[in-house]
Amino acid sequence: MDLESEDLGRPTESLPPDLEQRVINAFQVFDHENTKAVDVREIGTIIRSLGHCPTEVELQEMISEMEDPEQMGYINVNRFLPVITRIILHKKFMPANHEDLLVAFQTLDTESKGYLGKHELAKFLLEEGEAFTQDELQEFFNASLDPKTENINYKEFVHFLSVDDLF
């Protein structure tokens, strides 16, 4: 079953047709049964694949808005599209830019070494803000740490974290 724009029940605000199709395509990747619905657990991945980075709390609020009480555990594309349209048009949950990320790392690097050690970084990631789980921390370390020094050269790493404007 193909999700065509005219089947979606247009939201009050609308995206340009090519961008709306990109959103629909991202949704379809997770619509494994072609029912115009995805498992609620996939919504964060879909939103992040479109270049928006809500926190887990913000994501749960969006899911509450989108979830149909008659079909708990799934999000229908007709309930997803108006929410993601608002997010995109109002540029909500945008990722940090390269300069902001660099400043954030430099703030943590009180000795201006140009890198952060595994243990000092773990302290920040586990105790500050939206704390990482142990699995998330390990995954982050696997992607970011130099295996020989167990340091993260943040001046290089911020390039991997920054996202160019997708829309």
PDB file of C-alpha atoms in Angstrom:
ATOM      1  CA  MET A   1       0.000   0.000   0.000  1.00  0.00           C
ATOM      2  CA  ASP A   2       1.499   3.317  -1.045  1.00  0.00           C
ATOM      3  CA  LEU A   3       1.027   6.387   1.132  1.00  0.00           C
ATOM      4  CA  GLU A   4      -0.035   9.148  -1.210  1.00  0.00           C
ATOM      5  CA  SER A   5      -0.361  12.738  -0.043  1.00  0.00           C
ATOM      6  CA  GLU A   6      -4.065  12.977  -0.849  1.00  0.00           C
ATOM      7  CA  ASP A   7      -4.774  10.036   1.471  1.00  0.00           C
ATOM      8  CA  LEU A   8      -3.289  11.751   4.496  1.00  0.00           C
ATOM      9  CA  GLY A   9      -5.867  14.318   5.525  1.00  0.00           C
ATOM     10  CA  ARG A  10      -3.866  17.512   5.217  1.00  0.00           C
ATOM     11  CA  PRO A  11      -2.842  19.263   8.431  1.00  0.00           C
ATOM     12  CA  THR A  12      -3.631  22.971   8.906  1.00  0.00           C
ATOM     13  CA  GLU A  13      -0.006  23.759   8.105  1.00  0.00           C
ATOM     14  CA  SER A  14       1.559  21.895   5.244  1.00  0.00           C
ATOM     15  CA  LEU A  15       4.991  21.032   4.019  1.00  0.00           C
ATOM     16  CA  PRO A  16       6.195  21.509   0.468  1.00  0.00           C
ATOM     17  CA  PRO A  17       5.271  18.358  -1.508  1.00  0.00           C
ATOM     18  CA  ASP A  18       8.864  17.102  -1.830  1.00  0.00           C
ATOM     19  CA  LEU A  19       9.470  17.468   1.909  1.00  0.00           C
ATOM     20  CA  GLU A  20       6.137  15.842   2.756  1.00  0.00           C
ATOM     21  CA  GLN A  21       7.111  12.908   0.545  1.00  0.00           C
ATOM     22  CA  ARG A  22      10.434  12.655   2.378  1.00  0.00           C
ATOM     23  CA  VAL A  23       8.558  12.484   5.706  1.00  0.00           C
ATOM     24  CA  ILE A  24       6.202   9.837   4.314  1.00  0.00           C
ATOM     25  CA  ASN A  25       9.159   7.835   3.005  1.00  0.00           C
ATOM     26  CA  ALA A  26      10.825   7.945   6.437  1.00  0.00           C
ATOM     27  CA  PHE A  27       7.576   6.736   8.016  1.00  0.00           C
ATOM     28  CA  GLN A  28       7.176   3.949   5.448  1.00  0.00           C
ATOM     29  CA  VAL A  29      10.582   2.499   6.289  1.00  0.00           C
ATOM     30  CA  PHE A  30       9.093   1.411   9.633  1.00  0.00           C
ATOM     31  CA  ASP A  31       5.605   0.530   8.365  1.00  0.00           C
ATOM     32  CA  HIS A  32       6.557  -3.126   7.947  1.00  0.00           C
ATOM     33  CA  GLU A  33       2.995  -4.362   7.466  1.00  0.00           C
ATOM     34  CA  ASN A  34       1.891  -1.538   5.131  1.00  0.00           C
ATOM     35  CA  THR A  35      -0.914  -0.502   7.475  1.00  0.00           C
ATOM     36  CA  LYS A  36      -0.060   3.222   7.553  1.00  0.00           C
ATOM     37  CA  ALA A  37       0.969   2.706  11.189  1.00  0.00           C
ATOM     38  CA  VAL A  38       4.270   2.154  12.975  1.00  0.00           C
ATOM     39  CA  ASP A  39       5.212   0.812  16.368  1.00  0.00           C
ATOM     40  CA  VAL A  40       5.357   3.671  18.857  1.00  0.00           C
ATOM     41  CA  ARG A  41       8.965   2.707  19.681  1.00  0.00           C
ATOM     42  CA  GLU A  42      10.040   3.722  16.154  1.00  0.00           C
ATOM     43  CA  ILE A  43       8.790   7.321  16.335  1.00  0.00           C
ATOM     44  CA  GLY A  44      11.998   8.695  17.871  1.00  0.00           C
ATOM     45  CA  THR A  45      14.080   7.067  15.153  1.00  0.00           C
ATOM     46  CA  ILE A  46      11.834   8.494  12.436  1.00  0.00           C
ATOM     47  CA  ILE A  47      11.899  12.008  13.893  1.00  0.00           C
ATOM     48  CA  ARG A  48      15.661  11.899  14.380  1.00  0.00           C
ATOM     49  CA  SER A  49      16.163  10.590  10.839  1.00  0.00           C
ATOM     50  CA  LEU A  50      14.446  13.790   9.690  1.00  0.00           C
ATOM     51  CA  GLY A  51      17.060  15.869  11.506  1.00  0.00           C
ATOM     52  CA  HIS A  52      15.228  16.726  14.728  1.00  0.00           C
ATOM     53  CA  CYS A  53      16.527  15.752  18.157  1.00  0.00           C
ATOM     54  CA  PRO A  54      13.903  15.813  20.892  1.00  0.00           C
ATOM     55  CA  THR A  55      14.794  14.612  24.367  1.00  0.00           C
ATOM     56  CA  GLU A  56      13.136  11.439  25.613  1.00  0.00           C
ATOM     57  CA  VAL A  57      10.710  13.550  27.679  1.00  0.00           C
ATOM     58  CA  GLU A  58       9.774  15.654  24.633  1.00  0.00           C
ATOM     59  CA  LEU A  59       9.421  12.499  22.567  1.00  0.00           C
ATOM     60  CA  GLN A  60       7.043  10.956  25.110  1.00  0.00           C
ATOM     61  CA  GLU A  61       4.920  14.132  25.030  1.00  0.00           C
ATOM     62  CA  MET A  62       4.710  13.928  21.221  1.00  0.00           C
ATOM     63  CA  ILE A  63       3.828  10.249  21.358  1.00  0.00           C
ATOM     64  CA  SER A  64       1.025  11.005  23.821  1.00  0.00           C
ATOM     65  CA  GLU A  65      -0.323  13.549  21.354  1.00  0.00           C
ATOM     66  CA  MET A  66      -0.044  11.182  18.379  1.00  0.00           C
ATOM     67  CA  GLU A  67      -1.107   7.860  19.877  1.00  0.00           C
ATOM     68  CA  ASP A  68      -4.642   6.754  19.118  1.00  0.00           C
ATOM     69  CA  PRO A  69      -6.336   5.456  22.287  1.00  0.00           C
ATOM     70  CA  GLU A  70      -8.089   2.813  20.177  1.00  0.00           C
ATOM     71  CA  GLN A  71      -4.798   1.514  18.757  1.00  0.00           C
ATOM     72  CA  MET A  72      -2.332   1.793  21.654  1.00  0.00           C
ATOM     73  CA  GLY A  73       1.271   1.035  20.813  1.00  0.00           C
ATOM     74  CA  TYR A  74       1.000   2.263  17.216  1.00  0.00           C
ATOM     75  CA  ILE A  75       1.069   5.649  15.527  1.00  0.00           C
ATOM     76  CA  ASN A  76      -0.978   6.166  12.394  1.00  0.00           C
ATOM     77  CA  VAL A  77       0.519   8.325   9.651  1.00  0.00           C
ATOM     78  CA  ASN A  78      -2.547  10.615   9.792  1.00  0.00           C
ATOM     79  CA  ARG A  79      -1.765  11.411  13.438  1.00  0.00           C
ATOM     80  CA  PHE A  80       1.998  11.609  12.833  1.00  0.00           C
ATOM     81  CA  LEU A  81       1.976  13.998   9.885  1.00  0.00           C
ATOM     82  CA  PRO A  82       0.425  17.069  11.618  1.00  0.00           C
ATOM     83  CA  VAL A  83       2.843  16.759  14.549  1.00  0.00           C
ATOM     84  CA  ILE A  84       5.973  16.330  12.433  1.00  0.00           C
ATOM     85  CA  THR A  85       4.789  19.139  10.151  1.00  0.00           C
ATOM     86  CA  ARG A  86       4.671  21.530  13.135  1.00  0.00           C
ATOM     87  CA  ILE A  87       8.081  20.335  14.283  1.00  0.00           C
ATOM     88  CA  ILE A  88       9.659  20.902  10.881  1.00  0.00           C
ATOM     89  CA  LEU A  89       7.970  24.210  10.085  1.00  0.00           C
ATOM     90  CA  HIS A  90       8.695  25.674  13.515  1.00  0.00           C
ATOM     91  CA  LYS A  91      12.255  24.246  13.509  1.00  0.00           C
ATOM     92  CA  LYS A  92      11.744  22.560  16.869  1.00  0.00           C
ATOM     93  CA  PHE A  93      14.273  20.165  18.390  1.00  0.00           C
ATOM     94  CA  MET A  94      17.044  21.183  16.033  1.00  0.00           C
ATOM     95  CA  PRO A  95      20.460  19.645  16.710  1.00  0.00           C
ATOM     96  CA  ALA A  96      23.244  21.838  18.033  1.00  0.00           C
ATOM     97  CA  ASN A  97      25.488  23.388  15.438  1.00  0.00           C
ATOM     98  CA  HIS A  98      29.214  22.740  15.201  1.00  0.00           C
ATOM     99  CA  GLU A  99      30.258  25.895  17.066  1.00  0.00           C
ATOM    100  CA  ASP A 100      27.851  25.308  19.987  1.00  0.00           C
ATOM    101  CA  LEU A 101      29.052  21.724  20.377  1.00  0.00           C
ATOM    102  CA  LEU A 102      32.668  22.831  20.359  1.00  0.00           C
ATOM    103  CA  VAL A 103      31.973  25.472  23.035  1.00  0.00           C
ATOM    104  CA  ALA A 104      30.155  22.869  25.154  1.00  0.00           C
ATOM    105  CA  PHE A 105      33.132  20.496  25.029  1.00  0.00           C
ATOM    106  CA  GLN A 106      35.572  23.341  25.692  1.00  0.00           C
ATOM    107  CA  THR A 107      33.538  24.289  28.770  1.00  0.00           C
ATOM    108  CA  LEU A 108      33.978  20.772  30.121  1.00  0.00           C
ATOM    109  CA  ASP A 109      37.690  20.831  29.264  1.00  0.00           C
ATOM    110  CA  THR A 110      38.732  23.120  32.128  1.00  0.00           C
ATOM    111  CA  GLU A 111      42.443  22.546  31.416  1.00  0.00           C
ATOM    112  CA  SER A 112      42.108  23.372  27.663  1.00  0.00           C
ATOM    113  CA  LYS A 113      43.769  20.094  26.623  1.00  0.00           C
ATOM    114  CA  GLY A 114      41.677  19.657  23.462  1.00  0.00           C
ATOM    115  CA  TYR A 115      40.377  16.318  24.663  1.00  0.00           C
ATOM    116  CA  LEU A 116      38.362  14.775  27.480  1.00  0.00           C
ATOM    117  CA  GLY A 117      39.230  11.537  29.229  1.00  0.00           C
ATOM    118  CA  LYS A 118      36.869   8.597  29.424  1.00  0.00           C
ATOM    119  CA  HIS A 119      36.276   8.904  33.167  1.00  0.00           C
ATOM    120  CA  GLU A 120      35.655  12.650  33.255  1.00  0.00           C
ATOM    121  CA  LEU A 121      33.311  12.363  30.292  1.00  0.00           C
ATOM    122  CA  ALA A 122      31.463   9.446  31.916  1.00  0.00           C
ATOM    123  CA  LYS A 123      30.855  11.588  34.992  1.00  0.00           C
ATOM    124  CA  PHE A 124      29.157  14.289  32.913  1.00  0.00           C
ATOM    125  CA  LEU A 125      27.146  11.868  30.783  1.00  0.00           C
ATOM    126  CA  LEU A 126      25.876   9.862  33.740  1.00  0.00           C
ATOM    127  CA  GLU A 127      25.211  12.670  36.205  1.00  0.00           C
ATOM    128  CA  GLU A 128      24.260  15.816  34.262  1.00  0.00           C
ATOM    129  CA  GLY A 129      21.198  16.680  32.174  1.00  0.00           C
ATOM    130  CA  GLU A 130      19.387  13.748  30.607  1.00  0.00           C
ATOM    131  CA  ALA A 131      21.652  11.005  31.941  1.00  0.00           C
ATOM    132  CA  PHE A 132      22.876   8.242  29.664  1.00  0.00           C
ATOM    133  CA  THR A 133      22.152   4.632  30.474  1.00  0.00           C
ATOM    134  CA  GLN A 134      25.162   2.301  30.782  1.00  0.00           C
ATOM    135  CA  ASP A 135      24.368   0.882  27.317  1.00  0.00           C
ATOM    136  CA  GLU A 136      24.167   4.368  25.794  1.00  0.00           C
ATOM    137  CA  LEU A 137      27.428   5.321  27.487  1.00  0.00           C
ATOM    138  CA  GLN A 138      29.193   2.244  26.121  1.00  0.00           C
ATOM    139  CA  GLU A 139      27.826   2.876  22.639  1.00  0.00           C
ATOM    140  CA  PHE A 140      28.979   6.503  22.841  1.00  0.00           C
ATOM    141  CA  PHE A 141      32.450   5.456  23.964  1.00  0.00           C
ATOM    142  CA  ASN A 142      32.695   2.862  21.191  1.00  0.00           C
ATOM    143  CA  ALA A 143      31.987   5.600  18.642  1.00  0.00           C
ATOM    144  CA  SER A 144      33.969   8.450  20.158  1.00  0.00           C
ATOM    145  CA  LEU A 145      37.003   7.336  22.148  1.00  0.00           C
ATOM    146  CA  ASP A 146      40.463   6.825  20.766  1.00  0.00           C
ATOM    147  CA  PRO A 147      41.049   3.157  21.669  1.00  0.00           C
ATOM    148  CA  LYS A 148      44.732   3.740  22.531  1.00  0.00           C
ATOM    149  CA  THR A 149      44.376   6.787  24.783  1.00  0.00           C
ATOM    150  CA  GLU A 150      40.720   6.379  25.881  1.00  0.00           C
ATOM    151  CA  ASN A 151      40.297  10.090  25.238  1.00  0.00           C
ATOM    152  CA  ILE A 152      37.895  11.907  22.975  1.00  0.00           C
ATOM    153  CA  ASN A 153      39.468  14.557  20.782  1.00  0.00           C
ATOM    154  CA  TYR A 154      36.378  16.722  20.762  1.00  0.00           C
ATOM    155  CA  LYS A 155      37.627  19.129  18.092  1.00  0.00           C
ATOM    156  CA  GLU A 156      37.451  16.245  15.615  1.00  0.00           C
ATOM    157  CA  PHE A 157      34.430  14.528  17.150  1.00  0.00           C
ATOM    158  CA  VAL A 158      32.073  17.524  16.859  1.00  0.00           C
ATOM    159  CA  HIS A 159      32.140  17.076  13.078  1.00  0.00           C
ATOM    160  CA  PHE A 160      30.402  13.731  13.524  1.00  0.00           C
ATOM    161  CA  LEU A 161      27.804  15.183  15.887  1.00  0.00           C
ATOM    162  CA  SER A 162      26.836  18.252  13.877  1.00  0.00           C
ATOM    163  CA  VAL A 163      24.129  17.973  11.298  1.00  0.00           C
ATOM    164  CA  ASP A 164      23.843  20.189   8.268  1.00  0.00           C
ATOM    165  CA  ASP A 165      20.449  21.798   7.782  1.00  0.00           C
ATOM    166  CA  LEU A 166      18.404  19.062   6.136  1.00  0.00           C
ATOM    167  CA  PHE A 167      15.498  21.206   5.031  1.00  0.00           C
TER     168      PHE A 167
END
